[in-house]
Amino acid sequence: GTLDRVAPRGASAMLRVYRVSHSFVAASSRRQARRRIRRVPSVRVSAAMDRNPLTNTRVGYKRDEMWSESLVGTVKQHDCHAFLVHGTGETWPGKEFETQPGSSDEKQEDASPAIVMHEALLHASGTYKGGIHRFAKNAVGNVKLNLAEALFAAGGVSGDRPGDVLLFPQMQRHRLGGESVGNKNEVAKFVKRVIVDGDVGKDVSTIGNKAHVFICTHGARDARCGVCGPALVDAFRVAVAKDAQLKNKVEVRGCSHVGGHAYAGNVLVFAPANGIGDAPKKEGSKESSETKGTWYGYVTPSQIDEVLQKTVLKGEVVPRLWRGSMGMDPNEHAAAAASAAAADGEPWPAKSPCDVCAETPTGVGDIEDAAGVVSTSGKKTGT
């Protein structure tokens, strides 16, 4: 179905915006839209789309699919999460770890650092399934790899440099450098030393004195993350800056596709097991070094304070938003979520905002276009 109209500058013909899979494409017809290469979002489509997730009810916080699926057990089992600081949410290709036809990556010349790191991990592990590098035997266990936005991006932070690798739960920053991170030999040595053998090395520093929040901003992968993610990054930063207990103790970054873009906003929180609000633990103790990686889905600005107060400050989960955690078996998550809900006195299974809307006189209307215009008929036209 047609979503919106765009008049390209200098052109007499009117283009329409079509939804093809999870992408929005500007074209003169649906047939042409399906034929067009969609490696990155079209500039014209980006201009046509309402970038405000509060008003864009096609891919924003009020889209029809919000809370339509259970979040239980939606995180693949992994023991270590690595974030490579590289690029921005606006420039990452849709498949950041795959070579693009005709690119230098395909010719193995000046390959993207993302691909170099992914292939080094694949070579070392031998198995890549469900977005996880699965090792038969190594120092850190199964590894999930993502990109984090660089300093110059809206979702970057001041302490990061291109080529940094952030490791959780180790709470380490490994500074490979902008040149070394694109060198296959250097990256292979890093993977062997740190991931396989567990040798920290010299170019490492701790990032355990803060909590770290990652939010998927990968617009080329999915429009929902591209619209919801950047706004959540800004909103989290505002909330952190206003809270004296959190200010200068929480870093918020944009990251690449984590899996489950239907659950946008996707938020990952890495913080001490008991939160950063507790009195400092004795250095070297188990409690001082243990870090939790908590995944949340369907996050909107209204839940930010709850996530910060419960998960960041206290180390507790928000059951209705909880997708799972780093190191957790997905099959164990349902019981853990039910237990957490019971401890909080919350109903379980969780009652979603959609259930609440259905009980009120007014609900959320059906939306049919990328600009966030409410359908006057109240019926979907199909896309």
Coordinates of C-alpha atoms in Angstrom, one line a residue:
G1 CA 0.0 0.0 0.0
T2 CA 1.1 3.6 -0.5
L3 CA 2.4 5.2 2.6
D4 CA 3.3 8.8 1.7
R5 CA 4.2 11.0 -1.2
V6 CA 7.5 12.7 -1.8
A7 CA 8.3 15.4 -4.4
P8 CA 12.0 15.0 -5.2
R9 CA 13.8 18.3 -5.7
G10 CA 14.1 19.3 -9.3
A11 CA 11.7 16.5 -10.5
S12 CA 8.2 16.9 -11.9
A13 CA 7.0 13.3 -11.1
M14 CA 5.7 12.5 -7.6
L15 CA 7.2 9.6 -5.8
R16 CA 5.5 7.5 -3.2
V17 CA 7.0 5.9 -0.2
Y18 CA 6.4 2.1 0.0
R19 CA 7.1 -0.3 2.8
V20 CA 9.1 -3.3 1.5
S21 CA 9.8 -5.8 4.2
H22 CA 11.1 -3.6 7.1
S23 CA 12.4 -0.8 4.9
F24 CA 10.8 2.3 3.5
V25 CA 11.6 3.0 -0.2
A26 CA 10.8 6.0 -2.4
A27 CA 9.7 4.9 -5.9
S28 CA 7.1 5.7 -8.6
S29 CA 5.4 2.3 -8.2
R30 CA 5.4 -0.7 -5.9
R31 CA 7.1 -2.8 -8.6
Q32 CA 10.0 -0.3 -8.8
A33 CA 10.2 -0.2 -5.0
R34 CA 10.8 -3.9 -4.9
R35 CA 13.5 -3.7 -7.5
R36 CA 15.5 -1.0 -5.8
I37 CA 18.7 -1.8 -3.8
R38 CA 18.1 -0.9 -0.2
R39 CA 21.6 -0.9 1.4
V40 CA 21.0 2.3 3.3
P41 CA 17.9 4.4 3.8
S42 CA 17.0 6.8 0.9
V43 CA 17.6 10.4 1.7
R44 CA 14.2 11.2 0.3
V45 CA 12.5 8.6 2.4
S46 CA 14.3 9.9 5.5
A47 CA 13.1 13.3 4.7
A48 CA 9.5 12.1 4.2
M49 CA 9.4 10.0 7.4
D50 CA 8.4 11.5 10.7
R51 CA 11.4 11.1 12.9
N52 CA 9.5 11.7 16.1
P53 CA 8.7 8.3 17.6
L54 CA 6.0 9.9 19.8
T55 CA 3.9 10.9 16.7
N56 CA 5.0 8.3 14.1
T57 CA 2.6 5.5 14.8
R58 CA 3.8 3.4 11.9
V59 CA 7.3 2.7 13.4
G60 CA 7.3 4.7 16.7
Y61 CA 6.3 4.0 20.3
K62 CA 2.5 3.8 19.4
R63 CA 2.8 1.4 16.5
D64 CA 0.1 -1.3 16.4
E65 CA 2.6 -4.2 17.2
M66 CA 3.8 -2.7 20.5
W67 CA 3.3 -5.3 23.2
S68 CA 1.9 -7.8 20.7
E69 CA 4.5 -10.4 21.5
S70 CA 5.9 -11.9 24.6
L71 CA 9.5 -10.8 25.5
V72 CA 10.2 -13.9 27.5
G73 CA 13.3 -15.8 26.4
T74 CA 14.1 -13.6 23.4
V75 CA 17.8 -13.3 24.1
K76 CA 20.1 -15.9 22.7
Q77 CA 22.5 -17.4 25.2
H78 CA 25.9 -15.7 25.3
D79 CA 28.5 -15.2 28.0
C80 CA 30.4 -12.1 26.7
H81 CA 29.2 -9.1 24.8
A82 CA 31.8 -7.2 22.7
F83 CA 31.1 -3.7 21.3
L84 CA 33.4 -2.4 18.6
V85 CA 33.4 1.4 18.4
H86 CA 33.0 2.1 14.7
G87 CA 30.8 4.4 12.5
T88 CA 27.3 5.7 13.2
G89 CA 23.8 4.4 13.3
E90 CA 23.1 6.4 10.1
T91 CA 26.0 5.0 8.1
W92 CA 26.1 1.3 9.1
P93 CA 24.9 -0.9 6.3
G94 CA 21.8 -3.1 7.0
K95 CA 24.0 -6.2 7.4
E96 CA 27.0 -4.7 9.1
F97 CA 29.0 -8.0 9.3
E98 CA 28.4 -9.0 5.7
T99 CA 30.3 -7.9 2.6
Q100 CA 28.4 -5.7 0.2
P101 CA 28.5 -6.6 -3.5
G102 CA 31.1 -4.6 -5.4
S103 CA 32.6 -3.1 -2.2
S104 CA 36.2 -3.2 -1.1
D105 CA 35.1 -5.6 1.6
E106 CA 34.2 -8.2 -1.1
K107 CA 37.7 -7.7 -2.7
Q108 CA 39.3 -8.1 0.7
E109 CA 40.9 -4.6 0.3
D110 CA 40.4 -2.1 3.1
A111 CA 37.6 -4.2 4.6
S112 CA 35.4 -2.7 7.2
P113 CA 36.6 -3.1 10.8
A114 CA 33.2 -4.6 11.6
I115 CA 33.8 -7.4 9.0
V116 CA 37.4 -7.9 10.0
M117 CA 36.4 -8.4 13.7
H118 CA 33.5 -10.6 12.8
E119 CA 35.7 -12.8 10.6
A120 CA 38.4 -13.0 13.2
L121 CA 35.9 -14.2 15.8
L122 CA 34.4 -16.7 13.3
H123 CA 37.8 -18.1 12.5
A124 CA 38.6 -18.6 16.2
S125 CA 35.2 -20.0 17.1
G126 CA 34.3 -22.0 14.0
T127 CA 30.6 -21.5 14.6
Y128 CA 28.4 -18.4 14.2
K129 CA 24.7 -19.1 14.8
G130 CA 21.8 -16.8 15.8
G131 CA 24.2 -13.8 16.0
I132 CA 26.5 -15.5 18.5
H133 CA 30.0 -16.7 18.0
R134 CA 30.0 -20.1 19.7
F135 CA 33.3 -21.4 21.1
A136 CA 33.9 -25.0 22.1
K137 CA 36.6 -23.8 24.6
N138 CA 37.9 -20.3 25.3
A139 CA 38.4 -17.8 28.2
V140 CA 35.2 -15.8 27.9
G141 CA 32.6 -18.2 26.5
N142 CA 30.2 -17.5 23.7
V143 CA 30.5 -14.0 22.3
K144 CA 27.9 -11.5 21.0
L145 CA 29.4 -8.8 18.7
N146 CA 27.9 -5.4 18.1
L147 CA 29.0 -2.0 16.9
A148 CA 28.8 1.1 19.1
E149 CA 28.5 4.6 17.7
A150 CA 31.8 6.5 17.6
L151 CA 32.5 9.8 19.4
F152 CA 31.5 12.0 16.4
A153 CA 28.1 10.4 16.2
A154 CA 25.0 11.5 18.2
G155 CA 25.1 8.2 20.0
G156 CA 28.8 8.2 20.9
V157 CA 30.5 9.1 24.2
S158 CA 33.5 11.2 24.9
G159 CA 35.8 8.5 26.3
D160 CA 35.5 6.3 23.2
R161 CA 37.8 6.2 20.2
P162 CA 37.3 4.4 16.9
G163 CA 38.8 1.0 17.2
D164 CA 38.0 0.6 20.9
V165 CA 36.5 -2.8 21.9
L166 CA 34.3 -2.7 25.0
L167 CA 34.0 -6.1 26.8
F168 CA 31.2 -7.1 29.2
P169 CA 31.0 -8.6 31.8
Q170 CA 34.7 -8.0 32.0
M171 CA 34.1 -4.2 32.0
Q172 CA 37.2 -3.6 29.9
R173 CA 38.1 -1.2 27.2
H174 CA 40.7 -2.5 24.8
R175 CA 42.2 0.2 22.6
L176 CA 43.2 -1.4 19.3
G177 CA 43.3 1.9 17.5
G178 CA 41.8 3.1 14.2
E179 CA 44.5 1.6 12.0
S180 CA 45.0 -1.8 13.8
V181 CA 41.3 -2.5 13.9
G182 CA 41.2 -2.8 10.1
N183 CA 44.3 -5.0 10.0
K184 CA 43.3 -8.6 9.9
N185 CA 46.5 -9.9 11.4
E186 CA 46.3 -7.5 14.4
V187 CA 42.7 -8.2 15.0
A188 CA 43.3 -12.0 14.8
K189 CA 46.1 -11.5 17.4
F190 CA 43.7 -9.6 19.7
V191 CA 41.0 -12.2 19.4
K192 CA 43.5 -15.0 20.2
R193 CA 45.0 -13.2 23.1
V194 CA 41.9 -11.7 24.8
I195 CA 38.9 -13.8 23.7
V196 CA 40.6 -17.2 23.4
D197 CA 43.4 -17.1 25.9
G198 CA 42.1 -14.5 28.4
D199 CA 45.3 -12.5 28.4
V200 CA 44.3 -8.9 29.2
G201 CA 47.3 -7.3 27.5
K202 CA 48.7 -3.8 28.0
D203 CA 46.3 -1.5 26.0
V204 CA 43.4 -2.1 28.4
S205 CA 41.6 0.0 31.0
T206 CA 38.6 -0.6 33.2
I207 CA 35.2 0.9 32.6
G208 CA 33.7 -0.8 35.7
N209 CA 33.3 2.5 37.6
K210 CA 30.2 3.3 35.6
A211 CA 27.0 1.7 34.3
H212 CA 26.7 1.4 30.5
V213 CA 23.4 1.7 28.5
F214 CA 23.3 0.6 24.8
I215 CA 20.3 1.4 22.6
C216 CA 19.8 0.0 19.1
T217 CA 19.9 3.0 16.6
H218 CA 20.5 0.8 13.5
G219 CA 18.2 2.6 11.0
A220 CA 19.4 0.8 7.9
R221 CA 18.5 -2.6 9.5
D222 CA 15.0 -1.6 10.6
A223 CA 13.0 1.7 10.6
R224 CA 11.7 1.0 14.1
C225 CA 15.1 1.1 15.6
G226 CA 16.1 4.1 13.4
V227 CA 13.2 6.2 14.7
C228 CA 12.9 5.0 18.3
G229 CA 16.6 4.5 19.1
P230 CA 18.1 7.9 18.7
A231 CA 15.2 9.6 20.6
L232 CA 15.7 7.1 23.4
V233 CA 19.5 7.9 23.5
D234 CA 18.7 11.5 24.0
A235 CA 15.9 10.9 26.6
F236 CA 18.1 8.6 28.6
R237 CA 20.9 11.2 28.7
V238 CA 18.5 13.9 29.8
A239 CA 17.2 11.6 32.6
V240 CA 20.8 10.7 33.8
A241 CA 21.9 14.4 33.8
K242 CA 19.0 15.4 36.0
D243 CA 19.6 12.7 38.7
A244 CA 22.4 13.4 41.2
Q245 CA 22.9 9.7 41.9
L246 CA 23.4 8.9 38.2
K247 CA 25.1 12.0 36.8
N248 CA 28.6 11.2 35.5
K249 CA 28.1 7.5 36.4
V250 CA 26.1 6.3 33.4
E251 CA 27.2 6.3 29.8
V252 CA 24.6 6.0 27.1
R253 CA 25.5 4.8 23.6
G254 CA 23.8 3.9 20.3
C255 CA 24.6 0.5 19.0
S256 CA 23.9 -1.8 16.0
H257 CA 21.2 -4.4 15.6
V258 CA 21.0 -6.6 18.7
G259 CA 18.2 -8.9 17.4
G260 CA 14.5 -8.5 17.8
H261 CA 13.9 -5.1 16.0
A262 CA 10.2 -5.8 16.5
Y263 CA 10.8 -5.0 20.2
A264 CA 12.2 -1.5 19.6
G265 CA 13.1 0.4 21.6
N266 CA 15.7 -2.2 22.5
V267 CA 17.8 -1.2 25.6
L268 CA 20.8 -3.1 27.1
V269 CA 22.0 -2.2 30.6
F270 CA 25.4 -3.3 31.9
A271 CA 25.8 -2.5 35.5
P272 CA 27.1 -4.0 38.8
A273 CA 24.9 -6.9 40.0
N274 CA 23.8 -4.8 43.0
G275 CA 23.6 -1.5 41.1
I276 CA 25.7 1.6 41.3
G277 CA 23.7 3.1 44.1
D278 CA 25.2 0.7 46.7
A279 CA 28.2 1.6 48.9
P280 CA 31.4 0.5 47.1
K281 CA 32.3 -3.1 47.6
K282 CA 35.7 -4.3 48.7
E283 CA 38.0 -4.3 45.7
G284 CA 38.6 -7.8 44.4
S285 CA 35.5 -9.3 45.9
K286 CA 33.1 -11.2 43.8
E287 CA 30.4 -8.6 44.4
S288 CA 32.7 -5.8 43.3
S289 CA 33.5 -7.4 39.9
E290 CA 30.2 -9.1 39.0
T291 CA 28.4 -7.4 36.2
K292 CA 24.9 -8.0 34.8
G293 CA 23.8 -7.5 31.2
T294 CA 20.1 -6.9 31.2
W295 CA 18.1 -6.7 28.0
Y296 CA 14.9 -4.7 27.7
G297 CA 12.3 -4.4 24.9
Y298 CA 9.4 -2.1 24.1
V299 CA 11.1 0.7 26.0
T300 CA 9.6 4.1 25.7
P301 CA 10.5 7.4 27.5
S302 CA 7.9 6.7 30.1
Q303 CA 9.9 3.7 31.4
I304 CA 13.3 5.3 31.5
D305 CA 13.2 6.5 35.1
E306 CA 12.0 3.0 36.2
V307 CA 14.9 1.3 34.3
L308 CA 17.5 3.7 35.8
Q309 CA 16.2 3.6 39.3
K310 CA 15.7 -0.2 39.5
T311 CA 18.3 -1.7 37.2
V312 CA 21.1 0.9 37.2
L313 CA 20.9 2.0 40.8
K314 CA 19.6 -1.2 42.5
G315 CA 20.5 -4.0 40.1
E316 CA 16.9 -5.2 39.9
V317 CA 15.0 -6.0 36.7
V318 CA 11.7 -4.5 35.3
P319 CA 9.9 -7.8 34.7
R320 CA 7.4 -6.6 32.0
L321 CA 10.2 -5.2 29.8
W322 CA 12.8 -7.9 30.5
R323 CA 13.9 -9.9 27.4
G324 CA 16.6 -11.9 29.2
S325 CA 20.2 -11.4 30.3
M326 CA 23.8 -12.0 29.3
G327 CA 24.8 -15.5 30.6
M328 CA 21.2 -16.7 31.0
D329 CA 19.7 -19.7 29.4
P330 CA 16.6 -18.5 27.5
N331 CA 14.7 -21.6 28.8
E332 CA 15.2 -20.3 32.4
H333 CA 14.0 -16.8 31.7
A334 CA 10.2 -17.4 32.1
A335 CA 10.5 -18.7 35.6
A336 CA 13.0 -15.9 36.5
A337 CA 10.7 -13.2 35.1
A338 CA 7.6 -14.6 36.9
S339 CA 9.6 -14.7 40.2
A340 CA 10.8 -11.1 39.7
A341 CA 7.2 -10.0 39.0
A342 CA 5.9 -11.8 42.1
A343 CA 8.6 -10.1 44.2
D344 CA 7.5 -6.7 42.9
G345 CA 3.9 -7.5 43.3
E346 CA 3.2 -7.1 39.6
P347 CA 0.7 -9.2 37.7
W348 CA 2.2 -11.9 35.5
P349 CA 2.1 -12.4 32.6
A350 CA 2.6 -8.7 32.4
K351 CA -0.3 -6.5 31.5
S352 CA 0.7 -4.4 28.5
P353 CA -0.2 -0.8 27.8
C354 CA -2.3 -2.1 24.9
D355 CA -4.5 -4.0 27.4
V356 CA -4.9 -0.8 29.4
C357 CA -5.8 1.2 26.2
A358 CA -8.5 -1.3 25.4
E359 CA -10.2 -0.6 28.7
T360 CA -10.3 3.1 28.2
P361 CA -12.8 5.1 26.0
T362 CA -10.1 6.1 23.6
G363 CA -7.5 3.9 22.0
V364 CA -4.6 4.2 19.5
G365 CA -5.8 4.6 15.9
D366 CA -4.6 2.6 12.9
I367 CA -1.7 4.2 11.1
E368 CA -0.9 3.7 7.5
D369 CA 2.0 6.0 6.5
A370 CA 5.5 6.8 7.4
A371 CA 4.7 10.4 8.3
G372 CA 2.5 9.2 11.2
V373 CA -1.0 10.2 9.8
V374 CA -3.9 8.5 11.5
S375 CA -6.1 6.4 9.2
T376 CA -9.5 8.1 9.1
S377 CA -11.3 4.9 8.2
G378 CA -9.9 3.0 11.2
K379 CA -9.1 0.1 8.9
K380 CA -5.7 -1.0 7.5
T381 CA -5.3 -0.8 3.7
G382 CA -2.4 -3.3 3.7
T383 CA 1.2 -2.8 2.8

